[in-house]
């Protein structure tokens, strides 16, 4: 028998299998059950939940939010009557990097109630690690990401890893025809392209020389530019060159997995092996989205959330950074 008095009020570790109306019904029952035990009005308890999620109403919570609510309520059940007041809170102060690495304020941040995986990079996080949700973005076709690890939520553009740059390239090419990298990301890409001199003699580099691109990347890295745009053609060449790079201690297994997945999906968007009808989906993001969903070989990129809203640093006419809302 649980604190709620009914065993099935909280699902036993199967939150990932719940979705939609069924998930929402489970959450409603869980809130009602806890409110009866602790003697707080259900609407007041819902108010605590919404403050934790930083949402105006119950209808604004998506499946990612609701699954986390269920996990939190289970912990409240296990820890006893007084725990819920402390647990159903979010972290209200989040120190973020300034300058070109700045990302918008997270919508919600809290210690995780259960081990999980980041909705962007796929890395695992442990119980108690800070995770959070990104702000809502109106732009379609972006799929809201789930709970992100602290690195992806706050640090990925200030301390970019190689796979962060690969992720950025993937999402940018999904959404459009160019990739905008800040100076820190340009430095990571520059080091990756130049750590093995023989890459300059590779077939893709010889067919589409990257010498001028290296100059631009180096300038952006040195000057700390908020954004440097690379054309889709240039990025395709870069990806092909990196694919030929030899093993390096600086390139992790996750970096290689992300790069291989990117190569696969770029090829699928180019060759259309799923025969997505272009007359219906066109040649832009709708086609890419459909091709991604129909891939016969799901990758880490096709299984994670997104593509996500691509925040770019905004500047004034004099080059001053504009703080995101």
mmCIF file of C-alpha atoms in Angstrom:
data_model
loop_
_atom_site.group_PDB
_atom_site.id
_atom_site.type_symbol
_atom_site.label_atom_id
_atom_site.label_comp_id
_atom_site.label_asym_id
_atom_site.label_seq_id
_atom_site.Cartn_x
_atom_site.Cartn_y
_atom_site.Cartn_z
ATOM 1 C CA UNK A 1 0.000 0.000 0.000
ATOM 2 C CA UNK A 2 1.368 3.438 -0.944
ATOM 3 C CA UNK A 3 1.017 6.795 0.733
ATOM 4 C CA UNK A 4 -1.915 7.410 -1.598
ATOM 5 C CA UNK A 5 -3.674 4.250 -0.454
ATOM 6 C CA UNK A 6 -3.967 2.932 -4.010
ATOM 7 C CA UNK A 7 -1.133 1.060 -5.646
ATOM 8 C CA UNK A 8 -1.939 2.093 -9.207
ATOM 9 C CA UNK A 9 -2.116 5.834 -8.564
ATOM 10 C CA UNK A 10 1.544 6.169 -9.501
ATOM 11 C CA UNK A 11 2.907 3.988 -12.294
ATOM 12 C CA UNK A 12 5.852 1.878 -11.260
ATOM 13 C CA UNK A 13 8.728 3.083 -13.395
ATOM 14 C CA UNK A 14 6.914 3.032 -16.754
ATOM 15 C CA UNK A 15 6.554 6.796 -17.286
ATOM 16 C CA UNK A 16 8.332 6.544 -20.633
ATOM 17 C CA UNK A 17 5.526 4.321 -21.931
ATOM 18 C CA UNK A 18 2.786 6.794 -20.987
ATOM 19 C CA UNK A 19 1.759 9.602 -23.313
ATOM 20 C CA UNK A 20 -1.056 11.932 -24.173
ATOM 21 C CA UNK A 21 -4.405 11.656 -22.414
ATOM 22 C CA UNK A 22 -3.395 8.506 -20.519
ATOM 23 C CA UNK A 23 -0.351 10.240 -19.064
ATOM 24 C CA UNK A 24 -2.354 13.337 -18.129
ATOM 25 C CA UNK A 25 -4.942 11.159 -16.389
ATOM 26 C CA UNK A 26 -2.229 9.457 -14.332
ATOM 27 C CA UNK A 27 -0.840 12.828 -13.273
ATOM 28 C CA UNK A 28 -4.274 14.108 -12.265
ATOM 29 C CA UNK A 29 -4.889 11.031 -10.137
ATOM 30 C CA UNK A 30 -1.446 11.371 -8.561
ATOM 31 C CA UNK A 31 -2.009 15.030 -7.669
ATOM 32 C CA UNK A 32 -5.445 14.253 -6.222
ATOM 33 C CA UNK A 33 -4.007 11.365 -4.217
ATOM 34 C CA UNK A 34 -1.168 13.403 -2.738
ATOM 35 C CA UNK A 35 -3.451 16.346 -1.958
ATOM 36 C CA UNK A 36 -5.715 14.049 0.080
ATOM 37 C CA UNK A 37 -2.773 12.748 2.100
ATOM 38 C CA UNK A 38 -1.088 16.072 2.836
ATOM 39 C CA UNK A 39 -4.333 17.985 3.341
ATOM 40 C CA UNK A 40 -3.771 20.551 0.597
ATOM 41 C CA UNK A 41 -6.368 21.563 -1.947
ATOM 42 C CA UNK A 42 -5.712 19.854 -5.318
ATOM 43 C CA UNK A 43 -5.665 23.176 -7.150
ATOM 44 C CA UNK A 44 -3.128 24.543 -4.676
ATOM 45 C CA UNK A 45 -0.991 21.456 -5.238
ATOM 46 C CA UNK A 46 -1.339 21.905 -8.977
ATOM 47 C CA UNK A 47 -0.126 25.451 -8.410
ATOM 48 C CA UNK A 48 3.073 24.099 -6.852
ATOM 49 C CA UNK A 49 3.544 21.747 -9.782
ATOM 50 C CA UNK A 50 3.074 24.547 -12.310
ATOM 51 C CA UNK A 51 5.510 26.784 -10.459
ATOM 52 C CA UNK A 52 8.072 23.988 -10.615
ATOM 53 C CA UNK A 53 7.502 23.714 -14.372
ATOM 54 C CA UNK A 54 7.211 27.495 -14.769
ATOM 55 C CA UNK A 55 4.026 27.176 -16.797
ATOM 56 C CA UNK A 56 0.813 29.233 -16.657
ATOM 57 C CA UNK A 57 -1.643 26.330 -16.830
ATOM 58 C CA UNK A 58 -2.025 22.566 -16.798
ATOM 59 C CA UNK A 59 -2.752 22.490 -20.523
ATOM 60 C CA UNK A 60 0.690 23.996 -21.215
ATOM 61 C CA UNK A 61 2.547 20.983 -19.787
ATOM 62 C CA UNK A 62 3.740 18.495 -22.402
ATOM 63 C CA UNK A 63 4.519 14.808 -21.956
ATOM 64 C CA UNK A 64 8.115 15.520 -20.900
ATOM 65 C CA UNK A 65 6.863 17.783 -18.123
ATOM 66 C CA UNK A 66 4.175 15.366 -16.978
ATOM 67 C CA UNK A 67 6.516 12.388 -16.780
ATOM 68 C CA UNK A 68 8.839 14.401 -14.561
ATOM 69 C CA UNK A 69 5.871 15.386 -12.379
ATOM 70 C CA UNK A 70 5.021 11.714 -11.893
ATOM 71 C CA UNK A 71 8.592 10.965 -10.901
ATOM 72 C CA UNK A 72 8.585 13.841 -8.416
ATOM 73 C CA UNK A 73 5.306 12.707 -6.901
ATOM 74 C CA UNK A 74 6.691 9.216 -6.429
ATOM 75 C CA UNK A 75 9.608 10.667 -4.474
ATOM 76 C CA UNK A 76 7.161 12.706 -2.394
ATOM 77 C CA UNK A 77 5.312 9.466 -1.694
ATOM 78 C CA UNK A 78 8.510 7.747 -0.581
ATOM 79 C CA UNK A 79 9.912 10.584 1.501
ATOM 80 C CA UNK A 80 6.788 11.292 3.524
ATOM 81 C CA UNK A 81 4.240 13.987 4.233
ATOM 82 C CA UNK A 82 6.485 17.054 4.424
ATOM 83 C CA UNK A 83 8.710 16.389 1.429
ATOM 84 C CA UNK A 84 6.443 17.721 -1.275
ATOM 85 C CA UNK A 85 6.826 21.387 -0.279
ATOM 86 C CA UNK A 86 10.570 21.168 -0.833
ATOM 87 C CA UNK A 87 10.545 18.876 -3.855
ATOM 88 C CA UNK A 88 7.994 20.714 -5.959
ATOM 89 C CA UNK A 89 10.263 23.689 -6.521
ATOM 90 C CA UNK A 90 12.458 24.814 -9.351
ATOM 91 C CA UNK A 91 15.822 26.542 -9.210
ATOM 92 C CA UNK A 92 15.014 30.210 -9.767
ATOM 93 C CA UNK A 93 18.551 31.570 -10.123
ATOM 94 C CA UNK A 94 20.636 30.175 -12.957
ATOM 95 C CA UNK A 95 24.081 31.629 -13.602
ATOM 96 C CA UNK A 96 24.715 31.608 -17.323
ATOM 97 C CA UNK A 97 27.790 32.452 -19.385
ATOM 98 C CA UNK A 98 27.873 35.931 -20.845
ATOM 99 C CA UNK A 99 28.997 37.115 -24.249
ATOM 100 C CA UNK A 100 28.891 34.954 -27.343
ATOM 101 C CA UNK A 101 28.211 31.775 -25.365
ATOM 102 C CA UNK A 102 24.984 33.094 -23.852
ATOM 103 C CA UNK A 103 21.817 31.041 -24.293
ATOM 104 C CA UNK A 104 18.287 32.156 -23.350
ATOM 105 C CA UNK A 105 17.166 31.629 -19.785
ATOM 106 C CA UNK A 106 15.868 28.100 -19.225
ATOM 107 C CA UNK A 107 12.147 27.793 -18.718
ATOM 108 C CA UNK A 108 12.595 25.485 -15.726
ATOM 109 C CA UNK A 109 15.575 24.060 -13.828
ATOM 110 C CA UNK A 110 15.475 21.520 -10.990
ATOM 111 C CA UNK A 111 17.460 18.642 -9.480
ATOM 112 C CA UNK A 112 16.502 15.483 -11.318
ATOM 113 C CA UNK A 113 14.325 12.997 -9.465
ATOM 114 C CA UNK A 114 15.558 9.986 -11.444
ATOM 115 C CA UNK A 115 18.511 9.108 -13.644
ATOM 116 C CA UNK A 116 17.871 9.809 -17.297
ATOM 117 C CA UNK A 117 19.314 10.935 -20.605
ATOM 118 C CA UNK A 118 19.643 14.418 -22.031
ATOM 119 C CA UNK A 119 17.075 15.194 -24.708
ATOM 120 C CA UNK A 120 19.713 16.855 -26.892
ATOM 121 C CA UNK A 121 23.103 15.133 -26.606
ATOM 122 C CA UNK A 122 21.836 11.856 -25.140
ATOM 123 C CA UNK A 123 24.349 11.823 -22.273
ATOM 124 C CA UNK A 124 23.160 10.365 -19.001
ATOM 125 C CA UNK A 125 22.549 12.376 -15.853
ATOM 126 C CA UNK A 126 22.268 11.146 -12.272
ATOM 127 C CA UNK A 127 19.713 11.705 -9.534
ATOM 128 C CA UNK A 128 20.219 15.182 -8.098
ATOM 129 C CA UNK A 129 22.002 16.619 -11.146
ATOM 130 C CA UNK A 130 20.503 19.850 -12.402
ATOM 131 C CA UNK A 131 18.471 19.498 -15.584
ATOM 132 C CA UNK A 132 15.897 21.707 -17.226
ATOM 133 C CA UNK A 133 13.668 22.653 -20.099
ATOM 134 C CA UNK A 134 14.420 25.232 -22.751
ATOM 135 C CA UNK A 135 12.044 28.165 -23.355
ATOM 136 C CA UNK A 136 9.096 27.587 -25.627
ATOM 137 C CA UNK A 137 9.772 28.457 -29.250
ATOM 138 C CA UNK A 138 6.983 29.393 -31.622
ATOM 139 C CA UNK A 139 8.910 28.360 -34.692
ATOM 140 C CA UNK A 140 7.798 25.161 -36.356
ATOM 141 C CA UNK A 141 8.764 22.431 -37.208
ATOM 142 C CA UNK A 142 10.872 22.235 -34.088
ATOM 143 C CA UNK A 143 9.922 19.498 -31.639
ATOM 144 C CA UNK A 144 10.259 20.529 -27.988
ATOM 145 C CA UNK A 145 13.238 18.791 -26.428
ATOM 146 C CA UNK A 146 12.831 16.931 -23.177
ATOM 147 C CA UNK A 147 14.838 17.597 -20.027
ATOM 148 C CA UNK A 148 18.370 18.628 -20.908
ATOM 149 C CA UNK A 149 21.580 18.076 -18.993
ATOM 150 C CA UNK A 150 23.221 21.153 -17.505
ATOM 151 C CA UNK A 151 25.832 21.320 -20.257
ATOM 152 C CA UNK A 152 23.286 21.398 -23.081
ATOM 153 C CA UNK A 153 20.956 23.715 -21.195
ATOM 154 C CA UNK A 154 23.523 26.365 -20.284
ATOM 155 C CA UNK A 155 27.087 25.636 -21.400
ATOM 156 C CA UNK A 156 27.023 24.088 -24.871
ATOM 157 C CA UNK A 157 27.842 27.325 -26.714
ATOM 158 C CA UNK A 158 30.337 28.580 -24.132
ATOM 159 C CA UNK A 159 32.204 25.279 -23.757
ATOM 160 C CA UNK A 160 31.351 23.448 -26.995
ATOM 161 C CA UNK A 161 32.470 19.866 -27.491
ATOM 162 C CA UNK A 162 32.986 18.434 -30.929
ATOM 163 C CA UNK A 163 29.654 16.660 -30.811
ATOM 164 C CA UNK A 164 27.959 19.931 -29.835
ATOM 165 C CA UNK A 165 29.208 21.411 -33.102
ATOM 166 C CA UNK A 166 27.992 18.326 -35.001
ATOM 167 C CA UNK A 167 24.567 18.676 -33.374
ATOM 168 C CA UNK A 168 24.464 22.342 -34.293
ATOM 169 C CA UNK A 169 25.320 21.511 -37.909
ATOM 170 C CA UNK A 170 22.639 18.800 -38.063
ATOM 171 C CA UNK A 171 19.863 21.009 -36.764
ATOM 172 C CA UNK A 172 20.928 24.000 -38.854
ATOM 173 C CA UNK A 173 20.969 21.996 -42.097
ATOM 174 C CA UNK A 174 17.589 20.521 -41.180
ATOM 175 C CA UNK A 175 16.125 23.996 -40.785
ATOM 176 C CA UNK A 176 17.787 25.805 -43.670
ATOM 177 C CA UNK A 177 20.764 26.134 -45.962
ATOM 178 C CA UNK A 178 23.511 27.535 -43.754
ATOM 179 C CA UNK A 179 25.165 27.128 -40.371
ATOM 180 C CA UNK A 180 25.923 29.987 -37.987
ATOM 181 C CA UNK A 181 28.650 29.280 -35.425
ATOM 182 C CA UNK A 182 30.015 31.550 -32.726
ATOM 183 C CA UNK A 183 33.746 32.110 -32.269
ATOM 184 C CA UNK A 184 34.067 29.379 -29.648
ATOM 185 C CA UNK A 185 32.420 26.814 -31.913
ATOM 186 C CA UNK A 186 34.609 28.015 -34.787
ATOM 187 C CA UNK A 187 37.689 27.317 -32.660
ATOM 188 C CA UNK A 188 36.550 23.755 -31.974
ATOM 189 C CA UNK A 189 35.893 23.158 -35.670
ATOM 190 C CA UNK A 190 39.208 24.757 -36.673
ATOM 191 C CA UNK A 191 41.165 22.516 -34.296
ATOM 192 C CA UNK A 192 39.341 19.454 -35.581
ATOM 193 C CA UNK A 193 40.131 20.300 -39.211
ATOM 194 C CA UNK A 194 43.776 21.161 -38.638
ATOM 195 C CA UNK A 195 45.001 18.620 -36.054
ATOM 196 C CA UNK A 196 45.866 16.211 -38.888
ATOM 197 C CA UNK A 197 47.712 18.056 -41.717
ATOM 198 C CA UNK A 198 47.053 15.225 -44.188
ATOM 199 C CA UNK A 199 43.337 16.123 -44.202
ATOM 200 C CA UNK A 200 44.223 18.979 -46.559
ATOM 201 C CA UNK A 201 45.160 16.324 -49.132
ATOM 202 C CA UNK A 202 41.926 14.380 -48.780
ATOM 203 C CA UNK A 203 39.658 13.968 -51.784
ATOM 204 C CA UNK A 204 36.784 16.189 -50.509
ATOM 205 C CA UNK A 205 39.218 18.979 -49.529
ATOM 206 C CA UNK A 206 40.960 18.786 -52.911
ATOM 207 C CA UNK A 207 37.612 18.952 -54.736
ATOM 208 C CA UNK A 208 36.375 21.914 -52.644
ATOM 209 C CA UNK A 209 39.331 23.604 -50.892
ATOM 210 C CA UNK A 210 38.720 24.806 -47.335
ATOM 211 C CA UNK A 211 41.716 27.154 -47.059
ATOM 212 C CA UNK A 212 39.599 30.329 -47.083
ATOM 213 C CA UNK A 213 37.174 28.714 -44.656
ATOM 214 C CA UNK A 214 40.046 28.080 -42.237
ATOM 215 C CA UNK A 215 40.939 31.774 -42.430
ATOM 216 C CA UNK A 216 37.360 32.717 -41.551
ATOM 217 C CA UNK A 217 37.202 30.198 -38.709
ATOM 218 C CA UNK A 218 40.507 31.435 -37.302
ATOM 219 C CA UNK A 219 39.396 35.056 -37.524
ATOM 220 C CA UNK A 220 36.109 34.295 -35.802
ATOM 221 C CA UNK A 221 37.853 32.364 -33.038
ATOM 222 C CA UNK A 222 40.455 35.110 -32.501
ATOM 223 C CA UNK A 223 37.966 37.983 -32.537
ATOM 224 C CA UNK A 224 35.257 36.149 -30.590
ATOM 225 C CA UNK A 225 32.601 36.869 -33.201
ATOM 226 C CA UNK A 226 28.987 36.208 -32.169
ATOM 227 C CA UNK A 227 28.206 34.478 -35.438
ATOM 228 C CA UNK A 228 30.009 33.346 -38.582
ATOM 229 C CA UNK A 229 27.920 31.890 -41.390
ATOM 230 C CA UNK A 230 29.036 28.903 -43.428
ATOM 231 C CA UNK A 231 27.187 27.848 -46.569
ATOM 232 C CA UNK A 232 25.571 24.433 -46.832
ATOM 233 C CA UNK A 233 28.055 23.431 -49.532
ATOM 234 C CA UNK A 234 31.011 24.354 -47.337
ATOM 235 C CA UNK A 235 29.542 22.479 -44.378
ATOM 236 C CA UNK A 236 28.966 19.369 -46.505
ATOM 237 C CA UNK A 237 32.645 19.499 -47.493
ATOM 238 C CA UNK A 238 33.698 19.930 -43.870
ATOM 239 C CA UNK A 239 31.635 16.900 -42.836
ATOM 240 C CA UNK A 240 33.139 14.799 -45.632
ATOM 241 C CA UNK A 241 36.659 15.840 -44.586
ATOM 242 C CA UNK A 242 36.049 15.102 -40.911
ATOM 243 C CA UNK A 243 34.764 11.687 -41.854
ATOM 244 C CA UNK A 244 38.272 10.895 -43.129
ATOM 245 C CA UNK A 245 40.050 12.164 -40.015
ATOM 246 C CA UNK A 246 42.084 9.484 -38.210
ATOM 247 C CA UNK A 247 41.335 8.450 -34.645
ATOM 248 C CA UNK A 248 42.308 11.107 -32.134
ATOM 249 C CA UNK A 249 42.181 11.367 -28.333
ATOM 250 C CA UNK A 250 40.336 14.660 -28.818
ATOM 251 C CA UNK A 251 37.522 12.901 -30.691
ATOM 252 C CA UNK A 252 35.396 10.813 -28.338
ATOM 253 C CA UNK A 253 33.255 7.836 -29.222
ATOM 254 C CA UNK A 254 30.187 10.059 -28.882
ATOM 255 C CA UNK A 255 31.721 12.575 -31.292
ATOM 256 C CA UNK A 256 32.245 9.814 -33.836
ATOM 257 C CA UNK A 257 28.734 8.461 -33.362
ATOM 258 C CA UNK A 258 27.215 11.887 -33.911
ATOM 259 C CA UNK A 259 29.344 12.482 -37.006
ATOM 260 C CA UNK A 260 28.417 9.114 -38.530
ATOM 261 C CA UNK A 261 24.741 9.764 -37.873
ATOM 262 C CA UNK A 262 25.014 13.192 -39.491
ATOM 263 C CA UNK A 263 26.675 11.678 -42.569
ATOM 264 C CA UNK A 264 23.885 9.109 -42.859
ATOM 265 C CA UNK A 265 21.071 11.639 -42.658
ATOM 266 C CA UNK A 266 22.726 14.063 -45.062
ATOM 267 C CA UNK A 267 22.946 11.180 -47.532
ATOM 268 C CA UNK A 268 19.289 10.271 -46.944
ATOM 269 C CA UNK A 269 18.199 13.850 -47.569
ATOM 270 C CA UNK A 270 20.221 13.824 -50.780
ATOM 271 C CA UNK A 271 19.207 10.402 -52.158
ATOM 272 C CA UNK A 272 15.706 9.986 -50.639
ATOM 273 C CA UNK A 273 15.877 6.189 -50.102
ATOM 274 C CA UNK A 274 12.425 6.213 -48.458
ATOM 275 C CA UNK A 275 10.898 7.695 -51.630
ATOM 276 C CA UNK A 276 9.308 10.612 -49.821
ATOM 277 C CA UNK A 277 7.070 12.301 -52.443
ATOM 278 C CA UNK A 278 8.619 15.683 -53.114
ATOM 279 C CA UNK A 279 5.394 16.835 -54.752
ATOM 280 C CA UNK A 280 3.809 16.623 -51.311
ATOM 281 C CA UNK A 281 6.654 17.578 -48.998
ATOM 282 C CA UNK A 282 8.748 19.860 -51.190
ATOM 283 C CA UNK A 283 12.498 20.159 -50.739
ATOM 284 C CA UNK A 284 12.733 21.993 -47.409
ATOM 285 C CA UNK A 285 12.339 21.045 -43.781
ATOM 286 C CA UNK A 286 9.070 19.152 -44.332
ATOM 287 C CA UNK A 287 10.859 16.755 -46.667
ATOM 288 C CA UNK A 288 13.803 16.421 -44.283
ATOM 289 C CA UNK A 289 11.482 15.773 -41.362
ATOM 290 C CA UNK A 290 9.601 13.052 -43.222
ATOM 291 C CA UNK A 291 12.800 11.412 -44.471
ATOM 292 C CA UNK A 292 14.162 11.441 -40.925
ATOM 293 C CA UNK A 293 11.033 9.768 -39.557
ATOM 294 C CA UNK A 294 11.113 7.050 -42.231
ATOM 295 C CA UNK A 295 14.789 6.127 -41.947
ATOM 296 C CA UNK A 296 15.407 2.377 -41.951
ATOM 297 C CA UNK A 297 18.428 2.844 -39.722
ATOM 298 C CA UNK A 298 17.531 5.052 -36.734
ATOM 299 C CA UNK A 299 20.492 6.914 -35.279
ATOM 300 C CA UNK A 300 21.118 8.876 -32.125
ATOM 301 C CA UNK A 301 20.084 11.973 -34.096
ATOM 302 C CA UNK A 302 16.781 10.530 -35.316
ATOM 303 C CA UNK A 303 15.921 9.159 -31.867
ATOM 304 C CA UNK A 304 16.570 12.319 -29.854
ATOM 305 C CA UNK A 305 14.210 15.285 -29.705
ATOM 306 C CA UNK A 306 14.325 18.145 -32.135
ATOM 307 C CA UNK A 307 15.439 19.571 -34.409
ATOM 308 C CA UNK A 308 15.408 22.387 -31.910
ATOM 309 C CA UNK A 309 15.070 26.147 -32.038
ATOM 310 C CA UNK A 310 18.423 27.521 -33.201
ATOM 311 C CA UNK A 311 19.141 30.511 -30.992
ATOM 312 C CA UNK A 312 21.697 32.834 -32.500
ATOM 313 C CA UNK A 313 23.303 35.746 -30.668
ATOM 314 C CA UNK A 314 21.602 38.984 -31.677
ATOM 315 C CA UNK A 315 23.629 42.150 -32.146
ATOM 316 C CA UNK A 316 22.914 45.835 -32.638
ATOM 317 C CA UNK A 317 24.104 47.772 -35.683
ATOM 318 C CA UNK A 318 27.307 48.560 -33.742
ATOM 319 C CA UNK A 319 27.957 44.903 -32.930
ATOM 320 C CA UNK A 320 26.823 44.954 -29.296
ATOM 321 C CA UNK A 321 25.238 41.755 -27.984
ATOM 322 C CA UNK A 322 21.529 41.894 -27.233
ATOM 323 C CA UNK A 323 20.349 40.070 -24.116
ATOM 324 C CA UNK A 324 17.750 37.443 -25.051
ATOM 325 C CA UNK A 325 14.359 37.712 -23.377
#
